[in-house]
PDB file of C-alpha atoms in Angstrom:
ATOM      1  CA  MET A 204       1.068  41.065  27.111  1.00  0.00           C
ATOM      2  CA  LYS A 205      -2.285  39.375  27.797  1.00  0.00           C
ATOM      3  CA  LYS A 206      -2.440  35.741  28.821  1.00  0.00           C
ATOM      4  CA  LEU A 207      -5.091  33.476  27.369  1.00  0.00           C
ATOM      5  CA  PRO A 208      -7.060  31.669  30.029  1.00  0.00           C
ATOM      6  CA  ILE A 209      -6.398  27.926  30.068  1.00  0.00           C
ATOM      7  CA  LEU A 210     -10.054  27.169  29.328  1.00  0.00           C
ATOM      8  CA  GLY A 211      -9.935  29.300  26.160  1.00  0.00           C
ATOM      9  CA  LEU A 212      -6.739  27.604  25.018  1.00  0.00           C
ATOM     10  CA  VAL A 213      -8.165  24.121  25.604  1.00  0.00           C
ATOM     11  CA  THR A 214     -11.406  25.052  23.818  1.00  0.00           C
ATOM     12  CA  GLY A 215      -9.443  26.424  20.880  1.00  0.00           C
ATOM     13  CA  MET A 216      -7.365  23.249  20.661  1.00  0.00           C
ATOM     14  CA  LEU A 217     -10.493  21.055  20.738  1.00  0.00           C
ATOM     15  CA  LEU A 218     -12.128  23.105  17.966  1.00  0.00           C
ATOM     16  CA  LEU A 219      -8.969  22.821  15.854  1.00  0.00           C
ATOM     17  CA  ALA A 220      -8.829  19.047  16.399  1.00  0.00           C
ATOM     18  CA  GLN A 221     -12.499  18.693  15.393  1.00  0.00           C
ATOM     19  CA  SER A 222     -11.913  20.787  12.273  1.00  0.00           C
ATOM     20  CA  LEU A 223      -8.888  18.696  11.255  1.00  0.00           C
ATOM     21  CA  ALA A 224     -10.829  15.460  11.846  1.00  0.00           C
ATOM     22  CA  ALA A 225     -13.699  16.746   9.662  1.00  0.00           C
ATOM     23  CA  GLN A 226     -11.227  17.687   6.914  1.00  0.00           C
ATOM     24  CA  ASP A 227      -9.647  14.211   7.140  1.00  0.00           C
ATOM     25  CA  ARG A 228     -13.072  12.542   6.813  1.00  0.00           C
ATOM     26  CA  GLN A 229     -13.857  14.752   3.813  1.00  0.00           C
ATOM     27  CA  ALA A 230     -10.494  13.836   2.226  1.00  0.00           C
ATOM     28  CA  GLN A 231     -11.409  10.132   2.493  1.00  0.00           C
ATOM     29  CA  LYS A 232     -14.556  10.543   0.391  1.00  0.00           C
ATOM     30  CA  SER A 233     -14.961   9.756  -3.263  1.00  0.00           C
ATOM     31  CA  PHE A 234     -17.937  11.061  -5.226  1.00  0.00           C
ATOM     32  CA  ILE A 235     -20.098   9.615  -7.987  1.00  0.00           C
ATOM     33  CA  VAL A 236     -20.048  12.198 -10.780  1.00  0.00           C
ATOM     34  CA  SER A 237     -21.939  10.348 -13.525  1.00  0.00           C
ATOM     35  CA  ILE A 238     -24.257   7.375 -13.866  1.00  0.00           C
ATOM     36  CA  GLU A 239     -25.443   5.606 -17.001  1.00  0.00           C
ATOM     37  CA  GLY A 240     -27.872   2.699 -16.684  1.00  0.00           C
ATOM     38  CA  THR A 241     -28.008   0.629 -13.500  1.00  0.00           C
ATOM     39  CA  VAL A 242     -25.443   1.562 -10.851  1.00  0.00           C
ATOM     40  CA  GLU A 243     -25.740   0.432  -7.236  1.00  0.00           C
ATOM     41  CA  VAL A 244     -23.822   1.004  -4.008  1.00  0.00           C
ATOM     42  CA  TRP A 245     -23.441  -1.065  -0.859  1.00  0.00           C
ATOM     43  CA  LEU A 246     -22.507   1.406   1.842  1.00  0.00           C
ATOM     44  CA  THR A 247     -20.614   0.208   4.895  1.00  0.00           C
ATOM     45  CA  GLY A 248     -23.135  -0.940   7.485  1.00  0.00           C
ATOM     46  CA  ALA A 249     -25.969  -1.333   4.960  1.00  0.00           C
ATOM     47  CA  SER A 250     -27.814  -4.615   4.501  1.00  0.00           C
ATOM     48  CA  SER A 251     -28.310  -4.508   0.716  1.00  0.00           C
ATOM     49  CA  TRP A 252     -27.444  -2.822  -2.566  1.00  0.00           C
ATOM     50  CA  GLN A 253     -29.122   0.554  -3.156  1.00  0.00           C
ATOM     51  CA  PRO A 254     -29.452   2.650  -6.348  1.00  0.00           C
ATOM     52  CA  ALA A 255     -26.515   5.058  -6.670  1.00  0.00           C
ATOM     53  CA  LYS A 256     -27.129   8.775  -7.005  1.00  0.00           C
ATOM     54  CA  ILE A 257     -25.004  11.454  -8.634  1.00  0.00           C
ATOM     55  CA  GLN A 258     -22.940  13.384  -6.071  1.00  0.00           C
ATOM     56  CA  SER A 259     -23.323  10.584  -3.525  1.00  0.00           C
ATOM     57  CA  SER A 260     -20.166  10.135  -1.528  1.00  0.00           C
ATOM     58  CA  LEU A 261     -18.347   6.842  -1.078  1.00  0.00           C
ATOM     59  CA  GLN A 262     -16.094   6.244   1.885  1.00  0.00           C
ATOM     60  CA  TYR A 263     -13.627   3.525   2.788  1.00  0.00           C
ATOM     61  CA  GLY A 264     -15.384   0.155   2.781  1.00  0.00           C
ATOM     62  CA  ASP A 265     -18.170   1.159   0.388  1.00  0.00           C
ATOM     63  CA  GLN A 266     -18.773  -0.859  -2.798  1.00  0.00           C
ATOM     64  CA  LEU A 267     -20.080   0.072  -6.232  1.00  0.00           C
ATOM     65  CA  ARG A 268     -21.352  -2.157  -9.030  1.00  0.00           C
ATOM     66  CA  THR A 269     -22.634  -1.537 -12.535  1.00  0.00           C
ATOM     67  CA  GLY A 270     -25.199  -3.517 -14.494  1.00  0.00           C
ATOM     68  CA  LYS A 271     -25.309  -4.524 -18.148  1.00  0.00           C
ATOM     69  CA  ARG A 272     -24.840  -1.566 -20.539  1.00  0.00           C
ATOM     70  CA  SER A 273     -24.163   0.626 -17.494  1.00  0.00           C
ATOM     71  CA  ARG A 274     -21.240   2.631 -16.179  1.00  0.00           C
ATOM     72  CA  ALA A 275     -20.291   5.205 -13.596  1.00  0.00           C
ATOM     73  CA  THR A 276     -17.590   7.802 -13.098  1.00  0.00           C
ATOM     74  CA  LEU A 277     -16.075   8.444  -9.672  1.00  0.00           C
ATOM     75  CA  ARG A 278     -13.905  11.302  -8.507  1.00  0.00           C
ATOM     76  CA  LEU A 279     -11.589   9.762  -5.945  1.00  0.00           C
ATOM     77  CA  SER A 280     -10.449  11.592  -2.825  1.00  0.00           C
ATOM     78  CA  ASP A 281      -7.231  12.686  -4.590  1.00  0.00           C
ATOM     79  CA  ARG A 282      -9.338  14.168  -7.461  1.00  0.00           C
ATOM     80  CA  SER A 283      -8.355  11.473  -9.931  1.00  0.00           C
ATOM     81  CA  VAL A 284     -11.087   9.991 -12.121  1.00  0.00           C
ATOM     82  CA  LEU A 285     -12.167   6.359 -12.149  1.00  0.00           C
ATOM     83  CA  ARG A 286     -14.459   5.212 -14.965  1.00  0.00           C
ATOM     84  CA  VAL A 287     -16.244   1.977 -13.973  1.00  0.00           C
ATOM     85  CA  ASN A 288     -17.474   0.043 -17.015  1.00  0.00           C
ATOM     86  CA  GLU A 289     -20.436  -2.341 -17.321  1.00  0.00           C
ATOM     87  CA  LEU A 290     -20.701  -5.463 -15.169  1.00  0.00           C
ATOM     88  CA  SER A 291     -18.021  -4.260 -12.757  1.00  0.00           C
ATOM     89  CA  THR A 292     -17.794  -4.417  -8.980  1.00  0.00           C
ATOM     90  CA  LEU A 293     -15.226  -2.604  -6.841  1.00  0.00           C
ATOM     91  CA  GLN A 294     -14.659  -1.571  -3.274  1.00  0.00           C
ATOM     92  CA  ILE A 295     -12.790   1.454  -1.968  1.00  0.00           C
ATOM     93  CA  LEU A 296     -10.513   0.323   0.843  1.00  0.00           C
ATOM     94  CA  GLU A 297      -8.502   2.327   3.326  1.00  0.00           C
ATOM     95  CA  PRO A 298      -4.910   2.751   2.106  1.00  0.00           C
ATOM     96  CA  LYS A 299      -2.406   0.406   3.726  1.00  0.00           C
ATOM     97  CA  LYS A 300      -0.005   3.344   4.173  1.00  0.00           C
ATOM     98  CA  ARG A 301      -1.216   6.737   5.370  1.00  0.00           C
ATOM     99  CA  ASP A 302       0.492   8.661   2.541  1.00  0.00           C
ATOM    100  CA  ASN A 303      -1.014   6.579  -0.305  1.00  0.00           C
ATOM    101  CA  ARG A 304      -3.931   8.079  -2.173  1.00  0.00           C
ATOM    102  CA  ALA A 305      -6.356   5.279  -3.021  1.00  0.00           C
ATOM    103  CA  PHE A 306      -6.700   1.548  -2.560  1.00  0.00           C
ATOM    104  CA  LEU A 307      -9.131  -0.143  -4.925  1.00  0.00           C
ATOM    105  CA  ASP A 308     -10.340  -3.742  -4.703  1.00  0.00           C
ATOM    106  CA  ILE A 309     -11.466  -4.500  -8.260  1.00  0.00           C
ATOM    107  CA  LYS A 310     -13.533  -7.656  -7.912  1.00  0.00           C
ATOM    108  CA  SER A 311     -14.824  -7.947 -11.495  1.00  0.00           C
ATOM    109  CA  GLY A 312     -15.252  -6.013 -14.734  1.00  0.00           C
ATOM    110  CA  SER A 313     -13.041  -3.191 -15.948  1.00  0.00           C
ATOM    111  CA  VAL A 314     -12.049   0.253 -14.772  1.00  0.00           C
ATOM    112  CA  TYR A 315     -10.153   3.117 -16.364  1.00  0.00           C
ATOM    113  CA  PHE A 316      -8.094   5.434 -14.144  1.00  0.00           C
ATOM    114  CA  PHE A 317      -6.927   8.916 -15.122  1.00  0.00           C
ATOM    115  CA  SER A 318      -5.257  11.703 -13.186  1.00  0.00           C
ATOM    116  CA  ARG A 319      -3.797  15.029 -14.331  1.00  0.00           C
ATOM    117  CA  ALA A 320      -2.008  15.490 -11.025  1.00  0.00           C
ATOM    118  CA  LYS A 321       1.568  14.426 -10.494  1.00  0.00           C
ATOM    119  CA  PRO A 322       1.885  10.654 -10.364  1.00  0.00           C
ATOM    120  CA  ASP A 323       0.908   9.460  -6.919  1.00  0.00           C
ATOM    121  CA  GLU A 324       0.891   5.904  -5.787  1.00  0.00           C
ATOM    122  CA  VAL A 325      -2.518   4.332  -6.261  1.00  0.00           C
ATOM    123  CA  GLN A 326      -2.820   0.763  -5.081  1.00  0.00           C
ATOM    124  CA  PHE A 327      -5.233  -1.849  -6.321  1.00  0.00           C
ATOM    125  CA  GLN A 328      -5.913  -5.527  -5.966  1.00  0.00           C
ATOM    126  CA  THR A 329      -7.824  -8.083  -8.002  1.00  0.00           C
ATOM    127  CA  PRO A 330      -8.493 -11.746  -7.243  1.00  0.00           C
ATOM    128  CA  VAL A 331      -5.083 -12.717  -8.716  1.00  0.00           C
ATOM    129  CA  LEU A 332      -2.682  -9.787  -8.267  1.00  0.00           C
ATOM    130  CA  ALA A 333      -1.903  -6.527  -6.533  1.00  0.00           C
ATOM    131  CA  GLY A 334      -0.404  -3.435  -8.033  1.00  0.00           C
ATOM    132  CA  ALA A 335       0.997  -0.026  -7.216  1.00  0.00           C
ATOM    133  CA  ILE A 336       0.488   2.549  -9.955  1.00  0.00           C
ATOM    134  CA  ARG A 337       2.894   5.422 -10.202  1.00  0.00           C
ATOM    135  CA  GLY A 338       1.388   6.886 -13.303  1.00  0.00           C
ATOM    136  CA  THR A 339      -1.531   8.793 -14.597  1.00  0.00           C
ATOM    137  CA  GLU A 340      -3.496   6.474 -16.881  1.00  0.00           C
ATOM    138  CA  PHE A 341      -4.287   2.754 -16.867  1.00  0.00           C
ATOM    139  CA  VAL A 342      -7.004   0.150 -17.454  1.00  0.00           C
ATOM    140  CA  VAL A 343      -7.630  -2.954 -15.333  1.00  0.00           C
ATOM    141  CA  ARG A 344      -9.867  -5.762 -16.621  1.00  0.00           C
ATOM    142  CA  VAL A 345     -10.926  -8.645 -14.372  1.00  0.00           C
ATOM    143  CA  ALA A 346     -12.608 -11.658 -16.021  1.00  0.00           C
ATOM    144  CA  ASP A 347     -15.196 -13.852 -14.296  1.00  0.00           C
ATOM    145  CA  GLU A 348     -12.537 -16.357 -13.216  1.00  0.00           C
ATOM    146  CA  GLY A 349     -10.377 -13.549 -11.766  1.00  0.00           C
ATOM    147  CA  ASP A 350      -7.907 -13.444 -14.668  1.00  0.00           C
ATOM    148  CA  THR A 351      -6.592  -9.884 -14.829  1.00  0.00           C
ATOM    149  CA  ARG A 352      -5.136  -7.688 -17.593  1.00  0.00           C
ATOM    150  CA  VAL A 353      -3.450  -4.397 -16.741  1.00  0.00           C
ATOM    151  CA  SER A 354      -2.875  -1.982 -19.633  1.00  0.00           C
ATOM    152  CA  LEU A 355      -0.638   0.912 -18.682  1.00  0.00           C
ATOM    153  CA  LEU A 356      -1.163   3.893 -20.943  1.00  0.00           C
ATOM    154  CA  ASN A 357       1.118   6.348 -19.128  1.00  0.00           C
ATOM    155  CA  GLY A 358       3.429   6.009 -16.135  1.00  0.00           C
ATOM    156  CA  GLU A 359       4.724   2.937 -14.307  1.00  0.00           C
ATOM    157  CA  VAL A 360       3.182   0.055 -12.402  1.00  0.00           C
ATOM    158  CA  ALA A 361       4.630  -2.539 -10.067  1.00  0.00           C
ATOM    159  CA  LEU A 362       2.571  -5.754 -10.116  1.00  0.00           C
ATOM    160  CA  ASN A 363       2.973  -8.713  -7.786  1.00  0.00           C
ATOM    161  CA  ASN A 364       1.373 -12.002  -6.843  1.00  0.00           C
ATOM    162  CA  ALA A 365       2.507 -15.411  -5.603  1.00  0.00           C
ATOM    163  CA  ALA A 366       4.389 -16.001  -8.883  1.00  0.00           C
ATOM    164  CA  GLY A 367       6.591 -12.918  -8.486  1.00  0.00           C
ATOM    165  CA  GLU A 368       6.884  -9.275  -9.446  1.00  0.00           C
ATOM    166  CA  LEU A 369       6.714  -7.390 -12.724  1.00  0.00           C
ATOM    167  CA  ASN A 370       7.332  -3.711 -13.479  1.00  0.00           C
ATOM    168  CA  LEU A 371       5.535  -2.168 -16.457  1.00  0.00           C
ATOM    169  CA  LYS A 372       6.291   1.079 -18.293  1.00  0.00           C
ATOM    170  CA  SER A 373       4.019   3.239 -20.456  1.00  0.00           C
ATOM    171  CA  GLY A 374       2.390   1.294 -23.282  1.00  0.00           C
ATOM    172  CA  GLU A 375       2.924  -2.162 -21.784  1.00  0.00           C
ATOM    173  CA  ASP A 376       0.333  -4.782 -20.776  1.00  0.00           C
ATOM    174  CA  ALA A 377       0.425  -7.657 -18.312  1.00  0.00           C
ATOM    175  CA  VAL A 378      -1.883 -10.623 -17.815  1.00  0.00           C
ATOM    176  CA  ALA A 379      -2.204 -12.681 -14.633  1.00  0.00           C
ATOM    177  CA  SER A 380      -4.332 -15.762 -14.127  1.00  0.00           C
ATOM    178  CA  LYS A 381      -4.925 -18.317 -11.415  1.00  0.00           C
TER     179      LYS A 381
END
């Protein structure tokens, strides 16, 4: 039986660690898959909004906004689809728990979420509430004043804010305001 030299073993372990770190960074990325009209991104560390490009990647901390009569489609890191409608702004945040899939800060406008995969927990926040989606299809609309409507098409959602908690099932809507 041949023994591996220590240097070879250490080198192999470092290469494996680098490969796993690269895979983890790739898993954090979301991609812009379609653009209609004016769509801009503010990448972490940038000093201004820039025009978005198809196949551009978005990482934790990056923001996206759409102009009038504009929209974009994102493929999130878990391969779910997020359709961002006109006059919307959102930010992709790092999940609060390592095993959660996405954490979306929906600042304004409306987004539609769809996933064919098994229901995973997707978290989101708006100016007036936070939610954990355990379903495959929902719409979130945030008005200028922060008032929020969540329409759950399929699955379950747990909503909460300072006023309390509410659990929705498929086909139900909830509205929260300041």
